[in-house]
Coordinates of C-alpha atoms in Angstrom, one line a residue:
M1 CA 38.3 -39.9 -32.7
N2 CA 36.0 -40.2 -29.4
K3 CA 38.6 -40.6 -27.2
Q4 CA 40.4 -37.5 -28.6
L5 CA 36.7 -35.5 -28.5
L6 CA 36.5 -37.2 -25.1
L7 CA 39.8 -35.4 -23.4
I8 CA 39.3 -32.2 -25.5
L9 CA 36.0 -31.7 -23.5
A10 CA 37.6 -33.1 -20.8
C11 CA 39.7 -30.4 -20.8
H12 CA 37.5 -27.9 -21.0
F13 CA 35.8 -28.4 -18.1
T14 CA 39.1 -29.0 -16.0
V15 CA 39.4 -26.0 -13.1
C16 CA 42.0 -26.1 -11.0
G17 CA 40.5 -25.0 -7.0
I18 CA 39.3 -26.4 -4.4
A19 CA 36.3 -28.5 -5.7
P20 CA 35.3 -30.0 -9.6
M21 CA 33.6 -27.3 -12.2
N22 CA 29.7 -28.1 -11.7
T23 CA 27.7 -26.2 -14.4
R24 CA 24.9 -27.9 -15.6
I25 CA 20.6 -28.0 -15.5
V26 CA 19.4 -30.1 -12.5
G27 CA 15.8 -30.6 -11.7
G28 CA 14.6 -28.6 -14.9
E29 CA 12.3 -29.2 -17.6
D30 CA 12.2 -28.8 -21.2
A31 CA 12.8 -25.1 -23.0
P32 CA 9.4 -24.6 -25.1
P33 CA 11.1 -23.7 -28.8
G34 CA 12.0 -20.0 -29.0
S35 CA 11.4 -19.3 -24.7
W36 CA 15.5 -18.6 -24.5
P37 CA 16.7 -16.8 -28.2
W38 CA 19.4 -15.7 -26.5
Q39 CA 20.9 -19.1 -25.5
V40 CA 23.4 -20.0 -27.9
S41 CA 25.9 -23.6 -28.2
L42 CA 29.2 -22.9 -27.7
Q43 CA 30.8 -26.2 -30.0
I44 CA 34.0 -28.2 -31.2
F45 CA 33.9 -30.9 -33.9
G46 CA 30.1 -29.8 -33.9
S47 CA 29.7 -31.0 -30.3
H48 CA 28.7 -28.8 -27.3
V49 CA 31.2 -27.8 -25.0
C50 CA 29.9 -24.5 -22.8
G51 CA 27.5 -22.2 -23.4
G52 CA 26.6 -18.8 -24.0
S53 CA 24.0 -15.8 -24.9
L54 CA 23.8 -13.7 -27.9
I55 CA 24.2 -9.8 -26.1
N56 CA 24.4 -8.2 -30.2
R57 CA 24.3 -8.6 -33.5
E58 CA 27.8 -10.2 -33.6
W59 CA 28.6 -10.6 -30.1
V60 CA 28.4 -13.4 -27.6
M61 CA 28.5 -13.8 -23.7
S62 CA 30.1 -16.9 -22.1
A63 CA 32.7 -17.9 -19.6
A64 CA 36.0 -17.5 -19.5
H65 CA 37.1 -20.7 -18.0
C66 CA 35.4 -22.4 -21.2
F67 CA 38.4 -21.6 -23.2
S68 CA 42.0 -23.0 -22.6
S69 CA 43.7 -20.5 -24.8
T70 CA 42.2 -17.9 -27.5
S71 CA 42.5 -19.3 -30.7
T72 CA 39.4 -19.3 -32.4
A73 CA 40.2 -22.6 -34.1
R74 CA 37.3 -25.4 -34.1
W75 CA 35.1 -23.1 -32.2
M76 CA 31.7 -22.4 -33.8
I77 CA 28.5 -20.6 -32.5
S78 CA 24.9 -22.7 -33.0
L79 CA 22.5 -19.9 -32.6
G80 CA 18.4 -20.6 -32.6
R81 CA 19.0 -24.4 -31.7
E82 CA 16.6 -26.0 -29.1
N83 CA 18.3 -29.8 -29.5
L84 CA 21.6 -31.1 -29.6
E85 CA 21.0 -33.7 -31.9
G86 CA 18.4 -34.2 -34.9
N87 CA 16.4 -31.3 -36.9
N88 CA 16.5 -27.8 -35.9
P89 CA 15.1 -25.5 -38.6
N90 CA 15.7 -22.6 -36.7
A91 CA 19.5 -23.2 -35.9
V92 CA 22.2 -21.1 -37.8
T93 CA 26.1 -22.1 -37.2
I94 CA 28.7 -19.1 -37.7
S95 CA 32.1 -19.3 -36.4
V96 CA 34.4 -17.3 -34.3
S97 CA 36.7 -14.5 -35.2
R98 CA 37.5 -13.5 -32.1
I99 CA 37.8 -14.7 -28.4
I100 CA 38.5 -11.7 -25.1
L101 CA 39.2 -13.3 -21.8
H102 CA 39.2 -10.9 -19.1
P103 CA 42.6 -9.8 -17.9
D104 CA 41.8 -10.7 -14.4
Y105 CA 40.5 -14.2 -14.8
D106 CA 41.5 -16.4 -12.2
R107 CA 41.5 -19.9 -12.7
R108 CA 42.0 -21.5 -9.7
R109 CA 39.6 -18.7 -7.4
H110 CA 36.9 -18.6 -10.4
D111 CA 37.1 -14.6 -10.2
N112 CA 36.1 -13.0 -13.2
D113 CA 34.7 -15.6 -15.0
I114 CA 33.6 -13.9 -18.5
A115 CA 34.7 -14.2 -21.8
L116 CA 33.2 -12.4 -24.8
L117 CA 33.5 -14.2 -28.5
R118 CA 33.0 -12.2 -31.4
L119 CA 31.4 -14.0 -34.8
S120 CA 32.5 -14.2 -37.8
S121 CA 29.0 -12.5 -39.6
P122 CA 26.3 -10.6 -37.9
V123 CA 23.3 -12.7 -37.4
T124 CA 19.9 -11.7 -38.3
F125 CA 17.6 -11.6 -35.4
T126 CA 14.5 -13.6 -36.0
D127 CA 11.9 -15.4 -33.4
Y128 CA 14.0 -17.9 -32.1
I129 CA 17.5 -15.9 -32.0
R130 CA 17.6 -12.5 -30.4
P131 CA 19.8 -10.8 -28.2
V132 CA 19.3 -10.4 -24.4
C133 CA 19.5 -7.5 -22.4
L134 CA 21.9 -7.2 -19.8
A135 CA 22.0 -6.1 -16.0
A136 CA 23.5 -2.3 -15.4
S137 CA 26.4 -1.6 -13.1
E138 CA 23.6 -0.5 -10.6
S139 CA 21.4 -3.1 -10.8
V140 CA 20.4 -4.8 -7.7
F141 CA 19.2 -8.3 -7.2
N142 CA 18.1 -9.1 -3.9
N143 CA 18.1 -12.6 -2.0
G144 CA 15.1 -14.3 -3.3
T145 CA 14.8 -13.0 -6.5
D146 CA 13.2 -15.3 -9.2
S147 CA 15.8 -16.1 -11.9
W148 CA 16.4 -18.7 -14.7
V149 CA 18.9 -20.7 -15.8
T150 CA 19.3 -22.2 -19.0
G151 CA 21.6 -24.9 -20.9
W152 CA 22.3 -28.8 -22.1
G153 CA 24.5 -29.5 -19.1
A154 CA 24.3 -32.9 -17.7
F155 CA 21.3 -34.2 -15.5
E156 CA 22.9 -35.9 -13.5
E157 CA 26.4 -34.7 -10.9
G158 CA 29.5 -36.0 -12.5
V159 CA 28.0 -37.3 -15.5
F160 CA 29.3 -34.9 -18.6
L161 CA 28.0 -37.3 -21.6
P162 CA 25.8 -37.6 -22.8
F163 CA 23.9 -34.3 -22.7
P164 CA 20.6 -33.6 -22.7
G165 CA 19.1 -33.5 -26.4
T166 CA 16.8 -30.7 -25.4
L167 CA 17.2 -27.3 -23.9
Q168 CA 16.9 -27.4 -20.3
E169 CA 15.9 -24.7 -17.9
V170 CA 15.4 -24.6 -14.0
E171 CA 13.8 -21.8 -12.0
V172 CA 15.8 -20.8 -8.8
P173 CA 16.4 -18.0 -6.5
V174 CA 18.9 -15.7 -6.0
L175 CA 21.4 -16.1 -2.5
G176 CA 22.4 -13.2 -1.3
N177 CA 27.0 -13.3 -0.8
R178 CA 27.1 -12.9 2.3
Q179 CA 24.8 -16.6 2.8
C180 CA 26.3 -17.5 -0.4
N181 CA 29.9 -17.0 1.7
C182 CA 28.9 -19.1 4.8
L183 CA 27.7 -21.4 2.3
N184 CA 30.5 -22.3 0.3
G185 CA 33.2 -21.5 2.7
V186 CA 34.1 -17.3 3.6
G187 CA 36.2 -16.0 1.3
R188 CA 35.5 -17.8 -2.1
I189 CA 31.9 -15.4 -2.9
T190 CA 33.8 -12.2 -4.0
D191 CA 31.8 -9.2 -5.7
N192 CA 32.8 -10.6 -9.3
M193 CA 29.9 -13.2 -8.4
I194 CA 26.2 -13.6 -7.5
C195 CA 24.7 -17.2 -6.4
A196 CA 21.5 -18.9 -6.8
G197 CA 19.3 -22.1 -6.0
V198 CA 17.6 -23.8 -3.9
L199 CA 18.5 -24.5 0.0
A200 CA 17.1 -27.7 -0.2
G201 CA 18.5 -28.8 -2.7
G202 CA 17.3 -30.4 -6.3
K203 CA 17.7 -27.6 -8.9
D204 CA 21.3 -26.0 -10.3
S205 CA 23.8 -25.6 -13.2
C206 CA 26.1 -27.7 -13.5
Q207 CA 29.0 -29.9 -16.0
G208 CA 27.8 -28.6 -19.7
D209 CA 25.7 -25.5 -18.7
S210 CA 28.9 -23.4 -18.0
G211 CA 29.0 -20.0 -19.8
G212 CA 25.2 -20.0 -20.0
P213 CA 23.0 -17.1 -18.9
M214 CA 20.9 -16.7 -15.6
V215 CA 18.1 -14.4 -16.6
S216 CA 15.7 -12.6 -14.6
K217 CA 12.1 -10.9 -15.8
Q218 CA 11.6 -7.3 -15.2
G219 CA 7.9 -6.8 -16.5
S220 CA 8.7 -8.0 -20.0
T221 CA 12.0 -7.5 -20.4
W222 CA 14.7 -10.9 -19.5
V223 CA 17.8 -9.1 -18.2
Q224 CA 20.9 -11.5 -17.2
S225 CA 22.3 -11.1 -14.1
G226 CA 25.0 -14.3 -14.5
I227 CA 26.9 -16.3 -16.4
V228 CA 27.2 -19.9 -15.5
S229 CA 30.4 -20.5 -13.6
F230 CA 31.1 -23.0 -10.7
G231 CA 29.6 -24.9 -7.9
F232 CA 30.6 -27.7 -5.4
G233 CA 28.8 -30.4 -6.6
C234 CA 25.2 -30.2 -8.4
A235 CA 22.1 -29.3 -6.9
R236 CA 23.5 -30.4 -3.4
P237 CA 21.8 -28.8 -0.6
N238 CA 23.1 -25.6 0.6
L239 CA 25.5 -25.4 -1.8
P240 CA 23.9 -22.7 -4.2
G241 CA 25.7 -22.2 -7.6
V242 CA 28.1 -20.0 -8.2
Y243 CA 27.4 -17.1 -11.2
S244 CA 29.4 -14.0 -12.5
R245 CA 27.5 -10.9 -12.1
V246 CA 26.9 -9.5 -15.3
S247 CA 26.7 -5.9 -13.7
R248 CA 30.4 -5.7 -12.5
F249 CA 31.4 -5.9 -16.1
Q250 CA 29.5 -3.8 -18.1
Q251 CA 32.4 -0.8 -18.9
W252 CA 34.8 -4.0 -19.7
I253 CA 31.8 -5.6 -22.2
N254 CA 31.7 -1.7 -23.5
S255 CA 35.2 -1.2 -24.0
H256 CA 35.3 -3.9 -26.6
I257 CA 32.3 -3.8 -28.4
R258 CA 32.4 -0.2 -29.8
S259 CA 29.6 -0.1 -31.6
D260 CA 25.6 -1.4 -31.4
K261 CA 26.1 -1.9 -27.8
P262 CA 24.3 -4.3 -26.1
G263 CA 21.0 -3.4 -24.2
F264 CA 22.2 -2.7 -20.6
V265 CA 19.2 -2.5 -18.6
Q266 CA 19.0 -1.1 -14.6
F267 CA 17.8 -4.1 -12.6
N268 CA 15.9 -3.4 -9.1
S269 CA 14.6 -5.6 -7.0
I270 CA 11.7 -5.0 -4.1
G271 CA 11.7 -5.3 -0.7
P272 CA 14.9 -5.3 1.7
D273 CA 18.8 -6.4 1.4
V274 CA 17.7 -9.1 4.5
D275 CA 21.5 -10.7 3.0
S276 CA 23.0 -7.8 4.5
L277 CA 22.5 -8.8 7.8
Y278 CA 22.9 -12.4 7.5
T279 CA 26.3 -13.2 9.3
C280 CA 28.8 -16.3 10.4
P281 CA 31.9 -17.0 11.9
G282 CA 34.7 -15.6 9.8
L283 CA 32.5 -13.0 8.0
P284 CA 32.9 -9.3 8.5
P285 CA 30.2 -7.6 10.4
P286 CA 26.8 -6.9 8.5
V287 CA 26.1 -3.1 7.7
T288 CA 23.7 -1.4 9.8
M289 CA 20.9 -1.3 8.2
T290 CA 19.2 2.3 9.0
T291 CA 15.9 1.3 7.1
P292 CA 12.7 0.1 9.1
T293 CA 11.5 -3.2 8.6
K294 CA 8.3 -2.3 6.7
S295 CA 9.5 -1.3 3.2
P296 CA 7.1 -0.1 0.6
T297 CA 8.0 0.2 -3.0
T298 CA 6.7 1.7 -5.7
R299 CA 3.6 -0.1 -7.9
P300 CA 5.8 -2.2 -10.6
S301 CA 5.7 -1.7 -13.8
A302 CA 7.0 -4.5 -16.0
L303 CA 10.5 -2.4 -16.1
T304 CA 9.9 -2.2 -12.0
P305 CA 10.7 -6.0 -10.8
T306 CA 8.7 -7.9 -8.5
C307 CA 10.5 -10.8 -8.5
G308 CA 11.4 -12.6 -5.6
I309 CA 8.6 -11.0 -3.3
A310 CA 5.4 -11.6 -5.5
P311 CA 4.1 -12.3 -8.9
M312 CA 3.8 -10.0 -10.9
N313 CA -0.3 -8.6 -10.3
T314 CA -1.9 -6.0 -12.9
R315 CA -5.4 -5.6 -12.0
I316 CA -6.9 -2.9 -9.5
V317 CA -7.9 -5.0 -6.2
G318 CA -11.6 -5.1 -5.5
G319 CA -12.5 -3.8 -9.1
E320 CA -15.0 -4.0 -11.9
D321 CA -14.9 -4.2 -15.6
A322 CA -14.9 -0.2 -16.7
P323 CA -17.4 0.2 -19.1
P324 CA -16.2 0.7 -22.8
G325 CA -15.4 4.4 -22.8
S326 CA -16.1 5.5 -19.4
W327 CA -12.1 6.9 -18.6
P328 CA -11.2 7.8 -22.4
W329 CA -8.2 9.1 -20.5
Q330 CA -6.6 6.1 -19.8
V331 CA -3.7 4.9 -22.1
S332 CA -1.4 1.6 -21.9
L333 CA 2.4 2.4 -21.4
Q334 CA 4.0 -0.9 -23.6
R335 CA 7.0 -2.2 -24.7
F336 CA 7.3 -5.5 -27.3
G337 CA 3.6 -4.9 -27.1
S338 CA 3.2 -5.8 -23.4
H339 CA 1.5 -3.9 -21.2
V340 CA 3.6 -2.1 -18.7
C341 CA 2.5 0.9 -17.2
G342 CA -0.6 3.2 -17.2
G343 CA -0.8 6.5 -17.8
S344 CA -3.4 9.4 -18.8
L345 CA -4.0 11.2 -21.7
I346 CA -3.8 15.3 -21.0
N347 CA -4.4 17.2 -24.2
R348 CA -3.4 15.9 -28.1
E349 CA 0.1 15.1 -27.7
W350 CA 1.3 14.1 -24.3
V351 CA 0.6 11.8 -21.8
M352 CA 1.0 11.6 -18.0
S353 CA 2.4 8.8 -15.8
A354 CA 5.0 7.9 -13.0
A355 CA 8.7 8.3 -13.2
H356 CA 9.2 4.4 -11.7
C357 CA 8.3 2.6 -14.6
F358 CA 11.1 3.7 -16.7
S359 CA 14.6 2.7 -16.7
S360 CA 14.7 2.8 -20.1
T361 CA 13.7 5.6 -23.0
A362 CA 13.7 3.0 -25.6
R363 CA 11.1 0.8 -27.6
W364 CA 7.9 2.4 -26.0
M365 CA 4.2 2.5 -27.7
I366 CA 1.0 4.3 -26.0
S367 CA -2.3 2.3 -26.9
L368 CA -5.1 4.9 -26.5
G369 CA -8.5 4.3 -26.9
R370 CA -7.8 0.3 -25.4
E371 CA -10.4 -1.4 -23.4
N372 CA -9.1 -4.9 -23.3
L373 CA -5.1 -5.4 -23.5
E374 CA -5.9 -9.0 -25.4
G375 CA -8.3 -9.2 -28.8
R376 CA -10.1 -6.6 -30.9
N377 CA -9.8 -2.9 -30.2
P378 CA -11.9 -1.2 -32.7
N379 CA -11.8 2.2 -31.0
E380 CA -7.9 1.7 -30.4
V381 CA -4.9 4.2 -31.7
S382 CA -1.1 3.8 -31.2
R383 CA 1.2 6.0 -31.3
N384 CA 5.4 5.9 -30.8
V385 CA 6.9 7.7 -28.0
S386 CA 9.2 10.9 -29.2
R387 CA 10.7 12.0 -26.1
I388 CA 10.4 10.9 -21.9
I389 CA 10.6 13.9 -19.4
L390 CA 11.3 12.6 -15.7
H391 CA 10.9 14.5 -12.8
P392 CA 14.8 16.0 -12.1
G393 CA 13.8 16.0 -8.3
Y394 CA 12.4 11.3 -9.0
D395 CA 13.6 9.9 -5.9
R396 CA 13.4 6.3 -6.5
R397 CA 14.2 5.3 -3.3
R398 CA 11.8 7.9 -1.6
N399 CA 9.2 7.5 -4.0
D400 CA 9.4 11.1 -4.0
N401 CA 8.0 13.4 -7.1
D402 CA 7.1 10.0 -9.1
I403 CA 5.9 11.5 -12.4
A404 CA 7.1 11.8 -15.9
L405 CA 5.4 13.0 -18.8
L406 CA 5.3 11.5 -22.5
R407 CA 5.3 13.5 -25.7
L408 CA 3.7 11.1 -28.8
S409 CA 5.1 11.1 -32.2
S410 CA 2.0 12.6 -33.5
P411 CA -0.8 14.6 -32.0
V412 CA -3.9 12.1 -31.5
T413 CA -8.1 13.0 -33.1
F414 CA -9.9 13.0 -29.9
T415 CA -13.1 10.4 -30.1
D416 CA -15.7 9.3 -28.1
Y417 CA -12.8 6.6 -26.5
I418 CA -9.7 9.1 -26.1
R419 CA -10.2 12.1 -24.7
P420 CA -7.9 14.2 -22.3
V421 CA -8.6 14.2 -18.5
C422 CA -8.2 17.8 -16.1
L423 CA -6.0 18.2 -13.8
A424 CA -6.0 19.3 -10.1
N425 CA -4.1 22.4 -8.8
H426 CA -6.0 22.1 -5.6
R427 CA -5.6 20.1 -3.0
Q428 CA -8.7 17.6 -2.5
H429 CA -10.4 15.5 -0.3
D430 CA -13.4 13.4 -1.8
L431 CA -14.1 10.4 -3.8
C432 CA -12.2 9.1 -6.1
W433 CA -11.9 6.6 -8.6
C434 CA -8.6 4.6 -10.0
S435 CA -8.4 2.7 -13.0
G436 CA -6.2 0.0 -14.1
R437 CA -5.2 -3.1 -16.1
R438 CA -5.5 -6.8 -16.1
Q439 CA -6.6 -8.3 -19.5
R440 CA -9.8 -5.3 -19.7
L441 CA -10.0 -1.8 -17.6
M442 CA -10.8 -2.3 -14.2
S443 CA -12.2 0.9 -12.1
G444 CA -12.1 0.7 -8.3
K445 CA -13.6 3.3 -5.7
M446 CA -12.2 5.1 -3.2
L447 CA -11.9 7.1 -0.4
Y448 CA -9.2 10.2 -0.2
K449 CA -7.5 10.8 2.7
S450 CA -4.9 13.3 3.6
P451 CA -1.3 12.6 3.9
G452 CA 0.2 11.0 7.0
Q453 CA 3.4 11.2 6.1
R454 CA 2.6 15.1 5.4
R455 CA 5.1 15.0 2.2
K456 CA 3.4 17.8 0.0
D457 CA 3.9 16.1 -3.2
L458 CA 2.2 12.6 -2.4
F459 CA -1.1 11.8 -1.0
I460 CA -2.8 8.9 0.8
L461 CA -6.1 6.7 -0.1
S462 CA -8.0 4.8 2.6
Y463 CA -11.3 2.4 1.3
V464 CA -9.1 -0.6 2.0
S465 CA -11.0 -3.2 -0.4
S466 CA -10.2 -1.8 -3.8
L467 CA -7.0 -0.6 -4.5
P468 CA -4.5 -0.7 -7.3
L469 CA -1.6 -3.5 -7.7
Q470 CA 1.1 -3.9 -10.1
G471 CA 0.7 -3.1 -13.1
D472 CA -1.7 -0.2 -12.5
S473 CA 1.7 2.2 -11.9
G474 CA 1.1 5.9 -13.8
G475 CA -2.3 5.5 -13.9
P476 CA -4.5 8.0 -13.2
M477 CA -7.1 8.4 -9.5
V478 CA -9.9 10.9 -10.8
S479 CA -12.3 12.6 -8.4
K480 CA -15.8 13.8 -10.0
Q481 CA -16.7 17.8 -9.4
G482 CA -20.1 18.4 -11.1
S483 CA -19.5 16.8 -14.8
T484 CA -16.1 17.2 -14.8
W485 CA -13.9 14.2 -13.8
V486 CA -10.1 15.7 -12.4
Q487 CA -7.0 14.0 -12.1
S488 CA -5.8 13.8 -8.6
G489 CA -3.1 11.3 -8.5
I490 CA -1.0 9.1 -10.2
V491 CA -0.5 5.2 -8.9
S492 CA 2.9 5.1 -7.5
F493 CA 3.3 2.8 -4.8
G494 CA 1.8 1.1 -1.3
F495 CA 2.8 -1.3 1.3
G496 CA 1.4 -4.7 0.0
C497 CA -2.0 -4.2 -2.2
A498 CA -5.2 -3.7 -0.7
R499 CA -4.3 -4.5 3.1
P500 CA -6.4 -3.5 6.1
N501 CA -4.9 0.2 7.6
L502 CA -2.2 0.6 4.6
P503 CA -3.8 3.0 2.2
G504 CA -2.4 3.2 -1.6
V505 CA 0.2 6.5 -2.2
Y506 CA -0.2 8.3 -5.5
S507 CA 2.1 11.4 -6.6
R508 CA -0.2 14.5 -5.8
V509 CA -1.0 16.1 -9.5
S510 CA -1.5 19.0 -7.8
R511 CA 1.8 19.9 -6.9
F512 CA 3.1 19.5 -10.6
Q513 CA 1.4 22.2 -12.6
Q514 CA 4.1 24.6 -12.7
W515 CA 6.5 21.7 -13.9
I516 CA 4.1 20.1 -16.2
N517 CA 3.7 23.9 -18.0
S518 CA 6.9 24.2 -18.3
H519 CA 7.6 21.2 -20.5
I520 CA 4.3 21.7 -22.4
R521 CA 4.6 25.0 -24.0
S522 CA 1.2 25.1 -26.3
D523 CA -2.0 23.2 -26.1
K524 CA -2.1 23.4 -22.2
P525 CA -3.5 20.6 -19.8
G526 CA -7.0 22.0 -18.5
F527 CA -5.9 22.7 -14.8
V528 CA -9.4 22.8 -12.8
Q529 CA -9.5 23.9 -9.2
F530 CA -10.9 21.2 -7.4
N531 CA -12.5 22.4 -3.9
S532 CA -13.5 19.9 -1.4
T533 CA -16.7 20.3 1.0
G534 CA -16.4 19.8 4.5
P535 CA -13.8 20.3 7.3
D536 CA -10.2 19.2 7.0
V537 CA -10.7 16.6 9.8
D538 CA -7.2 14.9 8.8
S539 CA -5.6 18.4 10.6
L540 CA -6.2 16.9 13.8
Y541 CA -5.7 13.6 13.3
T542 CA -2.4 12.4 15.2
C543 CA -0.2 9.6 16.1
P544 CA 3.5 9.2 18.2
G545 CA 5.5 11.2 15.8
L546 CA 3.8 12.9 14.3
P547 CA 3.4 16.7 14.5
P548 CA 1.2 19.0 16.6
P549 CA -1.8 19.7 14.7
V550 CA -1.8 23.3 13.2
T551 CA -4.3 25.1 15.4
M552 CA -7.5 26.2 13.8
T553 CA -8.3 29.6 14.3
T554 CA -12.1 31.4 15.0
P555 CA -13.1 33.7 12.3
T556 CA -14.3 37.0 13.4
K557 CA -18.2 37.5 14.2
S558 CA -18.9 39.2 10.9
P559 CA -21.3 37.8 8.0
T560 CA -20.0 36.8 4.7
T561 CA -20.7 37.4 1.5
R562 CA -18.6 33.9 0.3
P563 CA -19.7 30.8 -0.1
S564 CA -19.6 28.4 2.6
A565 CA -17.6 25.0 1.7
L566 CA -19.6 23.8 5.5
T567 CA -23.1 24.5 4.2
P568 CA -24.5 21.3 2.4
S569 CA -26.7 23.5 0.2
T570 CA -23.9 24.8 -1.3
P571 CA -23.4 24.1 -5.2
P572 CA -20.0 22.9 -6.3
P573 CA -17.5 25.0 -7.8
T574 CA -17.7 25.6 -11.6
V575 CA -15.5 25.9 -14.3
S576 CA -15.2 28.1 -17.1
S577 CA -15.3 26.6 -20.7
A578 CA -12.2 28.7 -21.3
E579 CA -10.4 27.0 -18.4
C580 CA -10.2 23.3 -20.0
K581 CA -11.0 23.7 -23.9
Y582 CA -9.7 22.6 -26.6
N583 CA -9.2 23.5 -30.9
D584 CA -12.8 21.3 -31.4
G585 CA -14.7 23.3 -28.7
K586 CA -14.9 20.5 -26.3
T587 CA -13.3 19.9 -22.9
C588 CA -11.3 17.5 -21.4
C589 CA -13.3 15.4 -19.2
M590 CA -16.0 14.0 -21.4
N591 CA -18.2 17.3 -21.0
V592 CA -18.5 20.7 -21.5
I593 CA -19.1 22.8 -18.6
K594 CA -20.8 26.8 -18.7
E595 CA -20.1 29.2 -17.3
S596 CA -21.9 29.6 -14.3
V597 CA -22.3 32.1 -11.1
V598 CA -22.2 30.8 -7.6
P599 CA -25.1 32.1 -5.7
E600 CA -23.8 34.5 -2.8
I601 CA -25.2 33.1 0.6
E602 CA -24.8 35.2 3.9
L603 CA -24.2 33.3 6.7
D604 CA -23.1 34.7 10.4
V605 CA -20.4 33.4 12.4
D606 CA -22.9 31.0 14.5
S607 CA -24.3 29.3 11.8
I608 CA -21.2 28.5 10.4
I609 CA -19.1 27.7 14.0
E610 CA -22.5 25.5 14.0
N611 CA -22.2 23.5 10.7
Y612 CA -18.5 22.9 11.4
I613 CA -18.6 21.7 15.0
L614 CA -21.3 19.5 13.7
S615 CA -19.4 18.2 10.8
L616 CA -16.5 17.4 13.0
V617 CA -18.1 15.3 15.4
F618 CA -19.4 13.5 12.8
F619 CA -15.6 12.6 10.9
V620 CA -14.0 12.5 14.4
I621 CA -17.0 9.6 14.9
L622 CA -15.7 8.3 11.1
C623 CA -12.5 8.2 11.8
F624 CA -12.1 6.3 15.0
S625 CA -14.6 4.0 13.9
M626 CA -12.5 3.9 10.2
W627 CA -9.3 3.9 11.5
N628 CA -6.7 2.3 14.5
C629 CA -5.5 5.8 15.6
S630 CA -2.3 4.1 17.7
Y631 CA -1.6 2.1 14.5
E632 CA 2.2 3.0 13.2
H633 CA 3.4 4.2 8.9
Q634 CA 6.8 3.1 9.3
D635 CA 8.5 5.4 6.5
S636 CA 10.2 1.9 4.5
W637 CA 11.0 0.6 1.8
R638 CA 9.2 -3.2 0.9

C-alpha cells in the first residue's frame, strides 16, 4: 500500500521538461492557525499531494500539473486544516465533483499551469475557512513586491516525504519577468508566469507546495498573485521560483464560474517598474521608459499597496495626539473592521475622501466620532456606505482629480464629536492642519505653499517636519478662518514622507465645488470663501522649466473703499450663518458665525504699494531661507 501511495504521489509530481518540479516551502516557519484560511490540501487516500486556494464557496484553484487527468476519483479537498496529521478541529473535508484544466496548459513548458476544482457541496465560511481575493487582469506586481507563499511542502530540495506537519509560510519578494528570464534562461518565462524569491537563496516553494497560493497584502486585503508552479531546484541562489500569474486568467476563471464569482481585486504596486530596464544577452531590448527617476505615488490606502517599497505607515509625521472632539468631521473608512483611509464628513449623509482609496466599492463602513482605532470609543457611530462616486476625470497614474464622495446608508445625527466641515470655494494660502490616524487620531500643522506644478486641482504644502503618511489618504487638511474650519485639501500623494523640500500634495477642494454640488442635491455642504491675507509671493517663484511668472499690474492711483488684504489691521472675512447652516440651527465647523459688516477702509495707492513692497521683501527673504530655489520637482511617480 505504501509503495502504491509513493508511486501515485511520484506520478503527480512528475513534470517533463528541463528541470525537476520543485514545489515546496524552504526557509519558512509555522503559520499561526487561521492565518491563511483559503489554503487547502488536495489529497488522495488521505495523503497530501498538492496545495490550492479557496476562491468562493464551491471552487478551489490549483496548478494543472498536479493532475494526470480530469478524473475526480479519489480526490478530496481538506479546508481549514492546520496540520496534516493529528487533530484538526476546524478542518472540513469535501470530495471533488469536477476538475477543469486550462485548455492551453503546456506540461513541457509549464505554461498556463492552472486548474479549477469544484467541490461536491458548498462550504460554510468560518474564521478558518475563507476565500482569497484574486488579482484582476490589470494588476501590477512590480519588482520587490512583498509576497507570502504557504504550503505543506518538504523542507529540503529533493525530499518528498515526510511533509511538515504544520502549514508553512515564507515571505518572498516578486522578481520581474525580464530578470527572471535572464536567471532561468531566456524564453522560459512567459507573460502567464510571475517569479518570486530571494536572490541569495534560502527561501522558496518546492515539492508538495504545488498549486498553493502566493499572496500579497493590499491594506487589509490579501490578493493572490500566483499559483506555485515550478522552479530550478529549491531556494537556490539566483534561481527564483516560478508561479502562474493569476491576473492573466481572470476571463478564463469567470467563464467557468457562472455564479458567486470570485473576488477580483486590482493590485497596483507603487514605484517605477525597474524590471523594464533589466537586460541580458538574448533578451529583447527593454521598453523605453518615459517616466523620470523620482516617482510619486498615492498616499497608500489599504487598497493602494505599499508592498515592495516600504511598510505601511498610518500616522502623521511629526504630529501629536488630537484631543477628543477637536476634529469632529474626521472619519475612518474601513473594510472588514480595519482602517483603510481617512475622510471628512461634509453633511448629514455624505463623506468626502480620495479616489485612489477605492479599487472596489463593496464592504465599506464609515466610522464617525472615533478617537482611537482600537479600544473603547463611546462617541463613535458607524454607517454602511450606500454609494461611492469617483471623479470621472480621476487619473490614477497622475493622481489628478483625486476625489471621491461616499453616501452613508442613513443620515447621521450631529453631536459634539460628529460634525461636518466647511469646504473651501476659493484658493487659499495659510497655516493649515492635517489630521489622520495611527492608533489615535493625530494632527500636524503645516504651512501652505502654492502649486509648483501649476496643476489647478492640486496644491502643495511645505513645513517638512509634519506631513501625512500612508493611511492618511483621503483625510482632510483644514485652515481656520475666524472661528470656522475650512477644508482646503484632501490627502493625495507625495515624494516620500516629510522629506526636506518635498511637500505633500493634496487635491484642491475648491476646484470641485460644482462637481460636489452636482451629486448632492439637497442639504448642500457649506462652501465658504476663504481669503488669505498678504501678497501671493508664489507668483514670483521660478525655477528652470517653469513658465515665466505672471506680471503684476500696478493699480491706478485712486482711493478705494474696499478692505485691503495687505492691511494687517483688516479683520478676516466673515461668513453669513445662512451660508453654512444645517436644520438644527448650527453651522458646520462647530461654531455659528454671525453676520457682521466689515468696516470700510480707505487707503491711497501709495499706502497699498508701500505695504505690498514691505510684505513682498519679507516673503522673498523667507522664501530663499526656506527653499533651495534651484531644486527640481520632477513630474514622476514613485
